[in-house]
mmCIF file of C-alpha atoms in Angstrom:
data_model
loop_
_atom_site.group_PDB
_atom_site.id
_atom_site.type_symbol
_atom_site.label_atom_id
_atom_site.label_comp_id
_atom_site.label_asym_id
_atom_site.label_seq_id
_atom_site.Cartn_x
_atom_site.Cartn_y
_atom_site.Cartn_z
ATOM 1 C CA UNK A 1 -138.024 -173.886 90.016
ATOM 2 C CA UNK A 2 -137.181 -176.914 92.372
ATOM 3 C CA UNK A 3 -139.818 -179.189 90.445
ATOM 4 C CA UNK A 4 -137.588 -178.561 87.554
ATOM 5 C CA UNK A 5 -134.205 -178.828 88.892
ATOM 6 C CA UNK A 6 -135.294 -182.169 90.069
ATOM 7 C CA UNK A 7 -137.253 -183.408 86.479
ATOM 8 C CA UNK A 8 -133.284 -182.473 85.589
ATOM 9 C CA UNK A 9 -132.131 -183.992 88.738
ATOM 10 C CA UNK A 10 -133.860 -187.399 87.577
ATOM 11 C CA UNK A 11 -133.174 -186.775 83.856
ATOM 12 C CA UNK A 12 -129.297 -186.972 84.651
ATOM 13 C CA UNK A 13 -129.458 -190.231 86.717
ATOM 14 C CA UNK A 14 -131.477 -191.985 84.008
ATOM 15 C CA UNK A 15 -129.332 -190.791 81.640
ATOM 16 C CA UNK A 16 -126.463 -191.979 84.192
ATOM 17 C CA UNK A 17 -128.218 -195.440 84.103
ATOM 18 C CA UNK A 18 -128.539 -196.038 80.888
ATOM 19 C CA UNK A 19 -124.959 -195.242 80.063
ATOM 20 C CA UNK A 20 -123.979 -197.533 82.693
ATOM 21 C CA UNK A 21 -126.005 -200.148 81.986
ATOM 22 C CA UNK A 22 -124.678 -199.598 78.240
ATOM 23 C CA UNK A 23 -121.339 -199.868 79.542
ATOM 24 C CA UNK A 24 -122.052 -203.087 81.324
ATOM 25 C CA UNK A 25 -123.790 -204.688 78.297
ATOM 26 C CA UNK A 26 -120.709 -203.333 76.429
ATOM 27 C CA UNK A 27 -118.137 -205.683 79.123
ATOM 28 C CA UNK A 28 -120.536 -208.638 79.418
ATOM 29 C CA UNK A 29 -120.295 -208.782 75.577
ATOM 30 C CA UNK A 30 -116.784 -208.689 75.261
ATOM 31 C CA UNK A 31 -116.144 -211.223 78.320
ATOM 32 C CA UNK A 32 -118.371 -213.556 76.106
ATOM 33 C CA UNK A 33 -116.410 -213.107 72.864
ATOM 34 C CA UNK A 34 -113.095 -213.413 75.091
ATOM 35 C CA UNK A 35 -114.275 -216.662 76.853
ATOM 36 C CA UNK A 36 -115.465 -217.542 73.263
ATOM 37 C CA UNK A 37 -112.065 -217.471 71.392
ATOM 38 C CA UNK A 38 -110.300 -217.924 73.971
ATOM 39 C CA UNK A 39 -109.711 -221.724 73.588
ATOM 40 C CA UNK A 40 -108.551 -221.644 70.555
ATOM 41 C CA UNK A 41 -106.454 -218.918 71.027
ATOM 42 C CA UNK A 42 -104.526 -220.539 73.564
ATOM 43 C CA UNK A 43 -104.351 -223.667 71.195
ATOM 44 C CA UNK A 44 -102.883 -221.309 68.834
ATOM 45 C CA UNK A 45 -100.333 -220.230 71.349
ATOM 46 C CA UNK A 46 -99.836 -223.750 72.679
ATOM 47 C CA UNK A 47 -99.044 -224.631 68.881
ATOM 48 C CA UNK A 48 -96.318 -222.013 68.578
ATOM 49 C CA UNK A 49 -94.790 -223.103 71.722
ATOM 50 C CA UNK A 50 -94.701 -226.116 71.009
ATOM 51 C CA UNK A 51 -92.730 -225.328 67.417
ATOM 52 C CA UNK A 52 -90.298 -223.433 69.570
ATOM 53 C CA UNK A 53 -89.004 -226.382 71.865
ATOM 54 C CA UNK A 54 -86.710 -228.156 70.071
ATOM 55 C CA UNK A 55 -87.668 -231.899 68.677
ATOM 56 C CA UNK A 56 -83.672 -232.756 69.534
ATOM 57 C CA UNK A 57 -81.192 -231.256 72.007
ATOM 58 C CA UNK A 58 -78.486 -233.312 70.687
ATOM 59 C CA UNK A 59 -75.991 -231.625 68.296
ATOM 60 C CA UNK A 60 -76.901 -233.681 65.669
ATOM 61 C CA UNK A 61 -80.005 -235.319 66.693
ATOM 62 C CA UNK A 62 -78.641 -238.377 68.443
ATOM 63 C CA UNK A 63 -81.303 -238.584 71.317
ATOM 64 C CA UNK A 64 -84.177 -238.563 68.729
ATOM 65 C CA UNK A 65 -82.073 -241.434 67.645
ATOM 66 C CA UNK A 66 -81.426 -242.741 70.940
ATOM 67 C CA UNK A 67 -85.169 -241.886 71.021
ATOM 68 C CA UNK A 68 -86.307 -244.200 68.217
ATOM 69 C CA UNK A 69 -83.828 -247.117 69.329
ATOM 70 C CA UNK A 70 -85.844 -247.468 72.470
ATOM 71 C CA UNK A 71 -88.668 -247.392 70.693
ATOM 72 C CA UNK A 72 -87.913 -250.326 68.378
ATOM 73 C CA UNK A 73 -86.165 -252.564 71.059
ATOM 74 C CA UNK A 74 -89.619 -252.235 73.170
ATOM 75 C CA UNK A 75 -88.311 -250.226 75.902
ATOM 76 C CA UNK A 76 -90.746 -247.800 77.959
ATOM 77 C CA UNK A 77 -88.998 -245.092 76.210
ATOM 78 C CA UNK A 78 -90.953 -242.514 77.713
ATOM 79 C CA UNK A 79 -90.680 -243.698 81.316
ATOM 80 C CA UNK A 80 -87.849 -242.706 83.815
ATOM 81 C CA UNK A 81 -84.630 -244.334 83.083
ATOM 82 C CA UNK A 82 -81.044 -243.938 83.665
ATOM 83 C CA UNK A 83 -78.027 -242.770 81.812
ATOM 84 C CA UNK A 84 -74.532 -241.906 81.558
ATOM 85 C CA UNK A 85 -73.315 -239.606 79.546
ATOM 86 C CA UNK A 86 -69.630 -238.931 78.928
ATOM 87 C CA UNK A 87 -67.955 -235.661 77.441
ATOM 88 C CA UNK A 88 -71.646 -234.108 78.734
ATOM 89 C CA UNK A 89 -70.382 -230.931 78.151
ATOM 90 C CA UNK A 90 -73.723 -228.691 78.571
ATOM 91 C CA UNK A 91 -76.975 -229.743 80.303
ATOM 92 C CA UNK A 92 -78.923 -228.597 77.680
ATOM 93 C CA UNK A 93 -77.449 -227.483 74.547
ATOM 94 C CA UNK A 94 -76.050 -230.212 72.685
ATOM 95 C CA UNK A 95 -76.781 -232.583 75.262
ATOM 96 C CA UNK A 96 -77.718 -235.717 74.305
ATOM 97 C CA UNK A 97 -79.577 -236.514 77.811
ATOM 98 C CA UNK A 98 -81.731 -233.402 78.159
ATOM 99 C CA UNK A 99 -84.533 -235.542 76.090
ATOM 100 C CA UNK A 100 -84.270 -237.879 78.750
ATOM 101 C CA UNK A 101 -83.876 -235.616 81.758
ATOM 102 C CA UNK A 102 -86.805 -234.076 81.044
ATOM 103 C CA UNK A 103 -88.845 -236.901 81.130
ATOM 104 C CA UNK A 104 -87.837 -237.478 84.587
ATOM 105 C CA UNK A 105 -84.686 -239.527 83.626
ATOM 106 C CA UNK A 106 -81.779 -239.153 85.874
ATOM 107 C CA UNK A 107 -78.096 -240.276 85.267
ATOM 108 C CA UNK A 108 -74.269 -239.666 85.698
ATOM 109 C CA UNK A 109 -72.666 -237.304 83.436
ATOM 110 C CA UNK A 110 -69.049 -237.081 83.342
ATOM 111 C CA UNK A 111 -66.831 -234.097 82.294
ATOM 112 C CA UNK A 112 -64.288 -231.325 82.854
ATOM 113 C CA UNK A 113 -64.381 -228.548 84.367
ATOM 114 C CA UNK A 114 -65.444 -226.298 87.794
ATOM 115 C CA UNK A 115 -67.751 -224.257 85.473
ATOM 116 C CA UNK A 116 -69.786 -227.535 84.105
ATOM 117 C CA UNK A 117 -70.039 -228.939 87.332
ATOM 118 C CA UNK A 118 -71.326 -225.946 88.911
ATOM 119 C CA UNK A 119 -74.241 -225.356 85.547
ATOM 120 C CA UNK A 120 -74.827 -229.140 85.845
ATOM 121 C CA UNK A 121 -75.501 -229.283 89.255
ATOM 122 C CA UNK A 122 -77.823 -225.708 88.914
ATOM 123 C CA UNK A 123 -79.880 -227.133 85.839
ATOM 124 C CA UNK A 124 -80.174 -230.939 86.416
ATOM 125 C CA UNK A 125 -80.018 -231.178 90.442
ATOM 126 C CA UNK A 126 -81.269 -235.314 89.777
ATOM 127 C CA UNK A 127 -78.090 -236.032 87.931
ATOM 128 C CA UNK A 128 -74.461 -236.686 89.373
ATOM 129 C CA UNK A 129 -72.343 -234.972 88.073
ATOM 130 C CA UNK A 130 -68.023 -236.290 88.013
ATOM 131 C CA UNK A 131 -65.383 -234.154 87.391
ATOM 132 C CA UNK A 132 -62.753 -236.991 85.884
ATOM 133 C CA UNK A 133 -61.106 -237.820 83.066
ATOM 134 C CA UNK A 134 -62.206 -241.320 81.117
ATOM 135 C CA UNK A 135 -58.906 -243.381 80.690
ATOM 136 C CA UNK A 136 -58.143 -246.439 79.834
ATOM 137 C CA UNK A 137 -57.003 -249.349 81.718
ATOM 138 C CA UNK A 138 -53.804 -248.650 81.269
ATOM 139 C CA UNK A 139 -53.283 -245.197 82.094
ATOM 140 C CA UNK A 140 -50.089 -245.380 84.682
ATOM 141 C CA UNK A 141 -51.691 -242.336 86.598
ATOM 142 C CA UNK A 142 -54.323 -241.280 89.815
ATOM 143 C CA UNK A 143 -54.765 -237.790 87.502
ATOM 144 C CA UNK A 144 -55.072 -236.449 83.795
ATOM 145 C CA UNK A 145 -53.669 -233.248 82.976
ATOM 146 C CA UNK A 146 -56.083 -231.483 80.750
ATOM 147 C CA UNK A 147 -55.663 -228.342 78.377
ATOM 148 C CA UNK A 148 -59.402 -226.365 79.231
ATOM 149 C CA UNK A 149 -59.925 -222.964 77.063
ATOM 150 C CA UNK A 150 -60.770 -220.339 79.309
ATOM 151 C CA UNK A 151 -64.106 -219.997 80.894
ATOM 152 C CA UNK A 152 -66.396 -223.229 80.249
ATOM 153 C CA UNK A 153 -64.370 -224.850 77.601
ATOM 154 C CA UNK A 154 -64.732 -225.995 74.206
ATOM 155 C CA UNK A 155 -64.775 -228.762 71.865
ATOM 156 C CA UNK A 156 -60.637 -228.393 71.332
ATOM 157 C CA UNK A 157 -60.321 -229.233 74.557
ATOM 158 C CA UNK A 158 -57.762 -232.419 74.729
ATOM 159 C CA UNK A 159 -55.427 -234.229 77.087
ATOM 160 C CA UNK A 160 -51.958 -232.740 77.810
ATOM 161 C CA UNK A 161 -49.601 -234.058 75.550
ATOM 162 C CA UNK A 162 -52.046 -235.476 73.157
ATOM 163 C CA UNK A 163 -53.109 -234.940 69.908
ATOM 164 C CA UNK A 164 -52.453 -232.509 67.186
ATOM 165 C CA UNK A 165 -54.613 -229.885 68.645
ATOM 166 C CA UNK A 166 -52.131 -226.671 69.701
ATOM 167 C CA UNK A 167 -53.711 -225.109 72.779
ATOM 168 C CA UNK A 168 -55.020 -221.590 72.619
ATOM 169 C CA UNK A 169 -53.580 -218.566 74.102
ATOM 170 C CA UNK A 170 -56.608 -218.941 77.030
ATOM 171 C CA UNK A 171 -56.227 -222.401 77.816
ATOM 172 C CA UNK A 172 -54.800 -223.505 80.441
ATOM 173 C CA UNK A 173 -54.398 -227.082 82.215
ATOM 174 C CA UNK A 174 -56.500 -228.360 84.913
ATOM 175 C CA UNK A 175 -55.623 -231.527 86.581
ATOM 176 C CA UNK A 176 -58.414 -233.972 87.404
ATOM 177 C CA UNK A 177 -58.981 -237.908 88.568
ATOM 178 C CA UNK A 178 -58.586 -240.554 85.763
ATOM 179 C CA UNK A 179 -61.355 -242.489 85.651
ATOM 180 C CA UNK A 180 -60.850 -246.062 84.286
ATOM 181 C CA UNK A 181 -62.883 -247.013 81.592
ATOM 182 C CA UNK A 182 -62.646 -250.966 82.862
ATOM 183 C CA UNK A 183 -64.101 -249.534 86.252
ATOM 184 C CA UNK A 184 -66.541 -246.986 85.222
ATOM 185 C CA UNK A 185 -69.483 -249.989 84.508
ATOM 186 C CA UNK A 186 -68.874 -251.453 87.976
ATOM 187 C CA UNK A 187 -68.955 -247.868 89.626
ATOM 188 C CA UNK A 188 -72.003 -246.967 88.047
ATOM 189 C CA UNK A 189 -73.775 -249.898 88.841
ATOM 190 C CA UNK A 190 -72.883 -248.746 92.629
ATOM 191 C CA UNK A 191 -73.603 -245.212 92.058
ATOM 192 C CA UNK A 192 -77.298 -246.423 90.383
ATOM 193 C CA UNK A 193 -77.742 -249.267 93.574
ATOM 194 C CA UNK A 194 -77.568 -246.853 96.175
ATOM 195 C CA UNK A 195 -74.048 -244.816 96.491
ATOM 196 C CA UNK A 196 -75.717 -241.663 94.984
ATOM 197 C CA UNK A 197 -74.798 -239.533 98.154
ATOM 198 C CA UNK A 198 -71.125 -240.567 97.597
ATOM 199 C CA UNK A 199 -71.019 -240.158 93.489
ATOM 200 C CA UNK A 200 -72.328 -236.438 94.699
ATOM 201 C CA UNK A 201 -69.245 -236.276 96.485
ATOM 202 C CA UNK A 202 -67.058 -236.275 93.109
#
């Protein structure tokens, strides 16, 4: 009786064996087909990402045009440069910097508005960021008195007084620096030679 409970014995772990080793073969085949297609699935994928990031960030496609200008002039396009961007409004949607940004690019955008500063500063840490108002020469005043919609603004935002834009219910004025158009290339020739850590200070 024990001869035959171990022929069964032995029987089982053969069986045991063979199922595993079936199981095995089963794997090692389907690594192979998975490190088989798996190139050109990820090409696939790569593809479809790369339909799904935008060819412009620009509202209506001015940094693909900003883009091309480069291009034609013989500018290193696609090395770091510097900008300035003015009525910046959003660090990425609409922006016409982004492009630029994201090619290692850094610059000085200039807006209005806590809530842009504060998602400017988050999303592009390189840039500086100034929360003025772009005047001209003549403007008699140190501030600008500006009529913000509720929460980050909008593009009906205007200057107090200006305009035939009526304010919204939500806006409400904000009163920020005027900055000088007639000074603005001089200060960001500074800001670019060396007085980042100051610009920050804006």
């Amino acid at each position: 009786m024990s001869h035959v409970q171990d022929l069964r014995s032995v029987a089982s772990v053969s069986v045991s064996t063979r199922s595993a080793f079936a199981d095995y073969e089963n794997v090692n085949a389907m690594l192979s087909r998975l490190i088989h297609h798996l190139p050109l699935r990820l090409e696939k994928r790569q593809a479809w990402i790369d339909r799904l990031i935008p060819r412009s960030f620009g509202q209506l496609g001015e940094d693909a045009v900003i883009d091309n200008h480069l291009g034609w002039l013989g500018l290193p396009a696609h090395q770091p440069g510097f900008y300035l961007d003015i009525g910046a409004h959003h660090p990425t949607s609409g922006s016409n910097t982004f492009r630029f940004y994201r090619r290692g690019s850094r610059g000085i955008a200039v807006d209005i508005g806590d809530r842009k500063q504060q998602l400017w500063r988050r999303v592009r840490p390189r840039d500086c960021f100034i929360n003025a108002a772009v005047v001209p020469d003549t403007w008699p005043d140190p501030t600008v008195t500006f009529n913000l919609n509720a929460g980050y603004g909008s593009g009906t935002d205007h200057v107090s007084g200006y305009g035939v834009i009526h304010a919204q219910a939500e806006a409400h004025p904000v009163i920020v620096p005027a900055l000088r158009a007639g000074n603005l290339a001089a200060d960001v020739i500074a800001w670019e030679g060396g007085r980042w850590a100051a610009a920050r200070a804006y």
